[in-house]
Coordinates of C-alpha atoms in Angstrom, one line a residue:
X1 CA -5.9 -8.9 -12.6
X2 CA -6.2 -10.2 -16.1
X3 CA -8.8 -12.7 -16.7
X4 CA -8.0 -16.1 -16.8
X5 CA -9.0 -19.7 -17.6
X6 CA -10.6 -21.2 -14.2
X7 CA -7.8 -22.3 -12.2
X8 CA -7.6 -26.4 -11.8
X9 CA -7.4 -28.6 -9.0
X10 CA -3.4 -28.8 -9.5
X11 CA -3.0 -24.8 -9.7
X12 CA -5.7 -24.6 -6.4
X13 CA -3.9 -26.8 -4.9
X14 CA -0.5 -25.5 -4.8
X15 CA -1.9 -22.4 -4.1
X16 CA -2.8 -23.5 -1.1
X17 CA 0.4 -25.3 -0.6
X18 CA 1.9 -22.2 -0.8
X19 CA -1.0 -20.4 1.5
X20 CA 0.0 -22.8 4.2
X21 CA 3.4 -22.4 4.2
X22 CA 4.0 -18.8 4.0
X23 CA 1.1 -19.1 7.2
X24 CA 2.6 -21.7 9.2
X25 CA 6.3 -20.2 9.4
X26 CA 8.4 -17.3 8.7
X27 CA 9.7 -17.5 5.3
X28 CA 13.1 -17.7 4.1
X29 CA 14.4 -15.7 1.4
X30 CA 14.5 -18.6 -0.9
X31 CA 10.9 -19.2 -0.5
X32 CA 10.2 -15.8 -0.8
X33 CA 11.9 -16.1 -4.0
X34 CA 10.5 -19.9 -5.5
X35 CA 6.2 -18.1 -4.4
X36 CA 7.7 -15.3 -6.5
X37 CA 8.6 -17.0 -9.2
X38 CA 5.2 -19.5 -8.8
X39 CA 3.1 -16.6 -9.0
X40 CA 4.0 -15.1 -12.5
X41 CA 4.5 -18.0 -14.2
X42 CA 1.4 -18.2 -15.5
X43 CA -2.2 -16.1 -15.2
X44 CA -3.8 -19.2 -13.5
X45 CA -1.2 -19.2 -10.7
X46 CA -2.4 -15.2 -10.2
X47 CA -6.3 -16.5 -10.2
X48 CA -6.1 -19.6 -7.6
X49 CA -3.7 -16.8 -5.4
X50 CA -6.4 -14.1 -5.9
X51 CA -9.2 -17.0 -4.8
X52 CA -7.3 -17.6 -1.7
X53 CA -7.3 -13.6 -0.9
X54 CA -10.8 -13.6 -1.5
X55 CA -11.8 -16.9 0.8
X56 CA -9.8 -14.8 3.7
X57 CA -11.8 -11.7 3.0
X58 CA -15.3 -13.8 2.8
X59 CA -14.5 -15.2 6.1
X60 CA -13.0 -12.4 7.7
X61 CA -10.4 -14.8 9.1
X62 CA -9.7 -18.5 8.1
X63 CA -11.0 -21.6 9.8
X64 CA -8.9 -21.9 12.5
X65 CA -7.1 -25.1 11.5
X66 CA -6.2 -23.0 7.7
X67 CA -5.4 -19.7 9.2
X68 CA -3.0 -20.6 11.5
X69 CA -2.4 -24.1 11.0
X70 CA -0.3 -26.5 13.7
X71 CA 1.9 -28.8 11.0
X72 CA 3.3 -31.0 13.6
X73 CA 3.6 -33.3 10.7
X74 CA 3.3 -34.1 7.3
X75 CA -0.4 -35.8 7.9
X76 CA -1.7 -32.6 9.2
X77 CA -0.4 -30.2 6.6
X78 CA -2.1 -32.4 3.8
X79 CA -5.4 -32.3 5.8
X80 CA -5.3 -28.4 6.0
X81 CA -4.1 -28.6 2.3
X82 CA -7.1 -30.0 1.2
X83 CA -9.6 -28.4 3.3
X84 CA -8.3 -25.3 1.7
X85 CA -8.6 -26.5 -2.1
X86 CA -12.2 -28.1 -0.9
X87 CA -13.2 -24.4 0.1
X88 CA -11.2 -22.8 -3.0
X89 CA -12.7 -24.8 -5.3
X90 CA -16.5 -23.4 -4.4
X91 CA -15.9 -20.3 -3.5
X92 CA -16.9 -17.1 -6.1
X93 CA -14.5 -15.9 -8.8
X94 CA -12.3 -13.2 -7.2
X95 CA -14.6 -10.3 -8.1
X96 CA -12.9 -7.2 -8.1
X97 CA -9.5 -8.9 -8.0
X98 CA -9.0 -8.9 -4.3
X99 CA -6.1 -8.1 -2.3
X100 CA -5.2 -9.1 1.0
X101 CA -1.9 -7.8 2.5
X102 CA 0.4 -10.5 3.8
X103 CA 4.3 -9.2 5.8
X104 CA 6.0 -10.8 2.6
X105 CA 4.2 -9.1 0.2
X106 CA 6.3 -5.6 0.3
X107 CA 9.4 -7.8 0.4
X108 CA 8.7 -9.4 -2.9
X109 CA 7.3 -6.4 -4.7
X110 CA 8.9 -5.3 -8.1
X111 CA 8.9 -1.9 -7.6
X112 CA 9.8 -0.1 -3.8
X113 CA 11.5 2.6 -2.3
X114 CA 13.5 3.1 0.8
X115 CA 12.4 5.5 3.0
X116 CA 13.4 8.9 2.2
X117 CA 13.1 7.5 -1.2
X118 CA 11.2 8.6 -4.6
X119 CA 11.0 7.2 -7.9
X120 CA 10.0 7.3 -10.9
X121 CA 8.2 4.1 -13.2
X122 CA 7.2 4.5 -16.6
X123 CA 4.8 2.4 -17.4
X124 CA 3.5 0.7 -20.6
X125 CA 0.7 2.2 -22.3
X126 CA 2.9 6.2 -21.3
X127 CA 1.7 6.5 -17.9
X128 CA 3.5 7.2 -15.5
X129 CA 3.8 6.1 -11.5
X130 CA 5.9 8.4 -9.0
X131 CA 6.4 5.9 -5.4
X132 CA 6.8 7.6 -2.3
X133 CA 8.9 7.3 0.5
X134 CA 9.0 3.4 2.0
X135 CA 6.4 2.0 -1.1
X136 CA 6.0 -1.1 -2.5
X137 CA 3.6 -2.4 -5.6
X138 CA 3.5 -4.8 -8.1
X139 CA 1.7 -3.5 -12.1
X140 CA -0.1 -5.8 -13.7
X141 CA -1.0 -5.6 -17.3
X142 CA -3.3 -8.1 -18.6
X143 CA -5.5 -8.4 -22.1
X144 CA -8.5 -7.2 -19.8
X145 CA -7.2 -5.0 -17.3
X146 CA -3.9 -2.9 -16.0
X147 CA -3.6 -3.5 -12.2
X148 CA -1.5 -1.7 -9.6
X149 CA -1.6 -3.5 -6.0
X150 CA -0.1 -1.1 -4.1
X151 CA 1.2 -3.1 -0.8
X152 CA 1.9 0.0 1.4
X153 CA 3.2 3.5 1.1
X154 CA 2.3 6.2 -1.6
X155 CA 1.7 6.2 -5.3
X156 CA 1.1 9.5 -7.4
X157 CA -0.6 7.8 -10.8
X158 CA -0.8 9.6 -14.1
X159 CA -2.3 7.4 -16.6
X160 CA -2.4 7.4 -20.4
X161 CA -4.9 6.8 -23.2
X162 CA -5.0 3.1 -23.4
X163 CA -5.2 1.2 -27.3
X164 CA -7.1 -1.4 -26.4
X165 CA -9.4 0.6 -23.3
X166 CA -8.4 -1.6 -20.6
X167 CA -9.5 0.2 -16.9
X168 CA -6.7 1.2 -15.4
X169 CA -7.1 0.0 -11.5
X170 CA -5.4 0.7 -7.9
X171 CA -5.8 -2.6 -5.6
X172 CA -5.1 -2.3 -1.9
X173 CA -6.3 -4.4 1.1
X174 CA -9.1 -2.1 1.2
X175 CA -10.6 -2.0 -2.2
X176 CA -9.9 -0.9 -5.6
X177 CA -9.2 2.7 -6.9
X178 CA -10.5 3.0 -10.5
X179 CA -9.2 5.8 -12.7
X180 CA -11.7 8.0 -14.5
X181 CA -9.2 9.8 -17.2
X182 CA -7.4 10.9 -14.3
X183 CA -4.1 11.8 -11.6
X184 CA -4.8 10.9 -8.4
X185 CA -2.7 9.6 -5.5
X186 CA -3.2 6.6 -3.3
X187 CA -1.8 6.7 0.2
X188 CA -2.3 3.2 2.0
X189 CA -1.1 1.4 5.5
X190 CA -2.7 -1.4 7.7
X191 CA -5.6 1.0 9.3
X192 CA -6.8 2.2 6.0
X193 CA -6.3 3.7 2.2
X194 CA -6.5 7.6 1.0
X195 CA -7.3 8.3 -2.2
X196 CA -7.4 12.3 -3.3
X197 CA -7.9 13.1 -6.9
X198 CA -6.2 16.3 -8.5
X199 CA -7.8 15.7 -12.4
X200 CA -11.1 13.9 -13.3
X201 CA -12.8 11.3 -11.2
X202 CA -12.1 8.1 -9.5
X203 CA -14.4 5.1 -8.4
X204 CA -13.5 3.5 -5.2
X205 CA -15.0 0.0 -4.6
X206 CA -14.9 -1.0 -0.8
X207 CA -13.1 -4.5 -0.5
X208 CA -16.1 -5.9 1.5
X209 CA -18.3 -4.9 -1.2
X210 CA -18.7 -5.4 -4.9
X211 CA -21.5 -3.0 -5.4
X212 CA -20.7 0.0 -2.9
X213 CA -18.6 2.7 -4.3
X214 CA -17.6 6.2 -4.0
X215 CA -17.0 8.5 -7.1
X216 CA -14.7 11.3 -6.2
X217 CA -14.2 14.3 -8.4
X218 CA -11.3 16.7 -8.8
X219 CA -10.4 18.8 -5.6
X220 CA -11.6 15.6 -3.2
X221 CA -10.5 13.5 -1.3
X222 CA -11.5 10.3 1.1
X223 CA -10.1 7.3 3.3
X224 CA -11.8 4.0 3.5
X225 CA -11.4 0.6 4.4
X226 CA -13.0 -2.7 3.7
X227 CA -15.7 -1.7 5.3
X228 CA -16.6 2.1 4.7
X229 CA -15.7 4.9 3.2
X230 CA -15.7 8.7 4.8
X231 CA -17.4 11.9 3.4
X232 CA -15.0 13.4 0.6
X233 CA -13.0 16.5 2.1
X234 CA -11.1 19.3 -0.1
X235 CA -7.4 18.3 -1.1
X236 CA -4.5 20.3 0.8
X237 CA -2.5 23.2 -1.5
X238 CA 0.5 21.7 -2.9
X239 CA -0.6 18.0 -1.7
X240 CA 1.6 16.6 -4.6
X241 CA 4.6 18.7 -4.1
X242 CA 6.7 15.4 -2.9
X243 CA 7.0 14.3 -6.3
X244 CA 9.1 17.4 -6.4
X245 CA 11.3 16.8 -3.3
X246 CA 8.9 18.9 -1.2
X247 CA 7.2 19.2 1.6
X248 CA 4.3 22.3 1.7
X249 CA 3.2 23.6 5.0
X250 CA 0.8 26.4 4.9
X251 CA -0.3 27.5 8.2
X252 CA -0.1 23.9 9.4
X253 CA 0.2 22.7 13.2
X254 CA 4.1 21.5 13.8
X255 CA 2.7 18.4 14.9
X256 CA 0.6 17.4 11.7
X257 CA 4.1 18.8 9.8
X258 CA 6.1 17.0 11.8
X259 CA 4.4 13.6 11.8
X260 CA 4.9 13.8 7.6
X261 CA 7.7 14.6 7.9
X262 CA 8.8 11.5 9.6
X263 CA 8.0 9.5 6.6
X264 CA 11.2 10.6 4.9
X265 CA 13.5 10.2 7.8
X266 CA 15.1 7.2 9.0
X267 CA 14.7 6.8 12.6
X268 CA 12.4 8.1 15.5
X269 CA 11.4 11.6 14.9
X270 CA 8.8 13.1 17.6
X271 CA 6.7 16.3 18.4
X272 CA 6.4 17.3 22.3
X273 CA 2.6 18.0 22.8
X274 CA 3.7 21.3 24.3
X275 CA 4.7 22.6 20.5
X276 CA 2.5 20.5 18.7
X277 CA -0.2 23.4 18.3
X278 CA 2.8 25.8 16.4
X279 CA 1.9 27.1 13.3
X280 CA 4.2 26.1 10.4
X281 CA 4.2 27.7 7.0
X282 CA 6.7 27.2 4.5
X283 CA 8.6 24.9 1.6
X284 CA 11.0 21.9 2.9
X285 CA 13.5 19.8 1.1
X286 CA 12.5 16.0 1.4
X287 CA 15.7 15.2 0.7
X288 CA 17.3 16.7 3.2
X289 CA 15.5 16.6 6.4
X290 CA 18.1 17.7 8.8
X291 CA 18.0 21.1 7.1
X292 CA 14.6 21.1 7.4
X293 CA 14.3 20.9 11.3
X294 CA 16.9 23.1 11.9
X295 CA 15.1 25.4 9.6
X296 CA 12.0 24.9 12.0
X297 CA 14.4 25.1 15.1
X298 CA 15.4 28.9 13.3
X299 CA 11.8 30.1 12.8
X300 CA 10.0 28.7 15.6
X301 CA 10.3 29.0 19.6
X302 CA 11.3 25.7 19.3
X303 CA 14.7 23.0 19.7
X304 CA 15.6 20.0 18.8
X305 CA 16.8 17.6 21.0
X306 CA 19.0 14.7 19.6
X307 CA 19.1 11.2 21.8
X308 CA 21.2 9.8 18.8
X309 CA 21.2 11.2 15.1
X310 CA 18.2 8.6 14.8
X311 CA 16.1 9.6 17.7
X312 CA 15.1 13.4 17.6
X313 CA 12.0 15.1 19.5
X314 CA 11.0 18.7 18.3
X315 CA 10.7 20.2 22.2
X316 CA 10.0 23.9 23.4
X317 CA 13.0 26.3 23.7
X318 CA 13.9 26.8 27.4

């Protein structure tokens, strides 16, 4: 996030305002909308928000009475209020811009895609950002630093020289992807991110840590979360092909395939165990995915067995 003055006990304290709210029921869309609107109003709004990410992440989980606060009335929801901005306001700057995923934050994103979807975003400073099927993210761009926080799904980034030689940085619950010169995709969801590079180097800083990181060079790949990071492991042929409308298979098992596959379609799409070990080679059309399995159906001892056009399992041909 961009740097910005040290947030004050007003800013703090609607922060956690809003913290409390969003916790303590399921918000409308007009709330959704009025945090929104809070939140990039100004750079200290961003700050006290990035503090209360940061406090969760510190404590793993809230104080009880914060996380998951009973607001039987008006009494108790100041009392929590201020234990919050009481904690906020000692608590360590937000470090490496911390980011904890909350269910609205996909639903107030700026940029998303449906599933089956891909898009295009030009960014800024020439870069570019291709979203994946059922993404969201928010960019970022302040005097100090240009920020991504990807809130779920898939993000192929190809950055540009920057003027004024800002980093150019991936957030997601898990830590921060930092761009070397580089293209590199980030694949995230709640059990952990995936970050494989196809030019340069990245840096990946583990959430829980400030100091750990992993560098990963061209051809690698890793998945981490908060709290560690696995051994790098060589990128798949054609691993970017989506931003294409493709899907690559190259001597893959049909389950692994098919489990990818079920990104792009709306719906319940399954492997039987019994096929799961087929070998699947070939170049598939994300944007038609019905073509695609009957194309499997065609070269495979295999059929597809439809409960409702939503609801397909891949079984063995009997």
């Amino acid at each position: 996030m961009s740097v910005a003055a040290k947030p004050g006990h007003a800013v703090l304290q609607a922060a956690a305002e809003w913290y409390v709210q969003l916790q303590a029921e399921q918000p409308t869309a007009q709330q959704l909308q009025r945090f929104e609107a809070w939140l990039h109003a100004d750079a200290s709004h961003r700050h006290a928000w990035s503090k209360v990410q940061r406090l969760e992440q510190q404590f793993g989980l809230l104080p009880a009475d914060i996380a998951v606060p009973a607001l039987q009335n008006a009494q108790a929801r100041r009392r929590t209020v201020l234990k919050m901005v009481a904690l906020l306001a000692i608590t360590a700057p937000a470090g490496w811009g911390a980011y904890e995923y909350r269910p609205w934050r996909p639903l107030t994103a700026r940029y998303s895609t449906a599933t089956g979807e891909i898009k295009q975003v030009r960014l800024a400073d020439g870069g570019i950002l291709f979203l994946n099927t059922a993404t969201s993210l928010d960019i970022d761009y302040g005097p100090q630093q240009r920020i991504v926080q990807l809130h779920e799904g898939e993000v192929l980034v190809e950055t540009a020289a920057d003027a004024a030689d800002r980093p150019f940085i991936v957030h997601t619950r898990h830590g921060a992807i930092r761009e070397l010169g580089t293209r590199f995709t980030v694949r995230t969801d709640r059990h952990g991110t995936q970050a494989a590079v196809l030019e340069h180097a990245v840096k990946i800083t583990l959430a829980g840590s400030d100091s750990e990181s992993v560098l990963l060079q061209a051809g690698q790949q890793a998945r981490f979360n908060a709290a560690e990071a696995s051994a790098p492991w060589p990128l798949h042929p054609h691993q970017d092909a989506w931003i294409r409308g493709v899907l690559v298979a190259d001597d893959q098992p049909l389950g692994e395939f098919i489990a990818q596959l079920a990104r792009y379609r709306p719906g319940l799409l399954r492997c039987d165990p019994e096929v799961a070990d087929f070998r699947v080679s070939g170049a598939f059309r994300l944007q038609d995915t019905d073509e695609a399995l009957h194309n499997l159906a065609a070269a495979l001892p295999v059929r597809l067995v439809y409960r409702t056009r939503y609801w397909v399992t891949v079984m063995p041909r009997r």
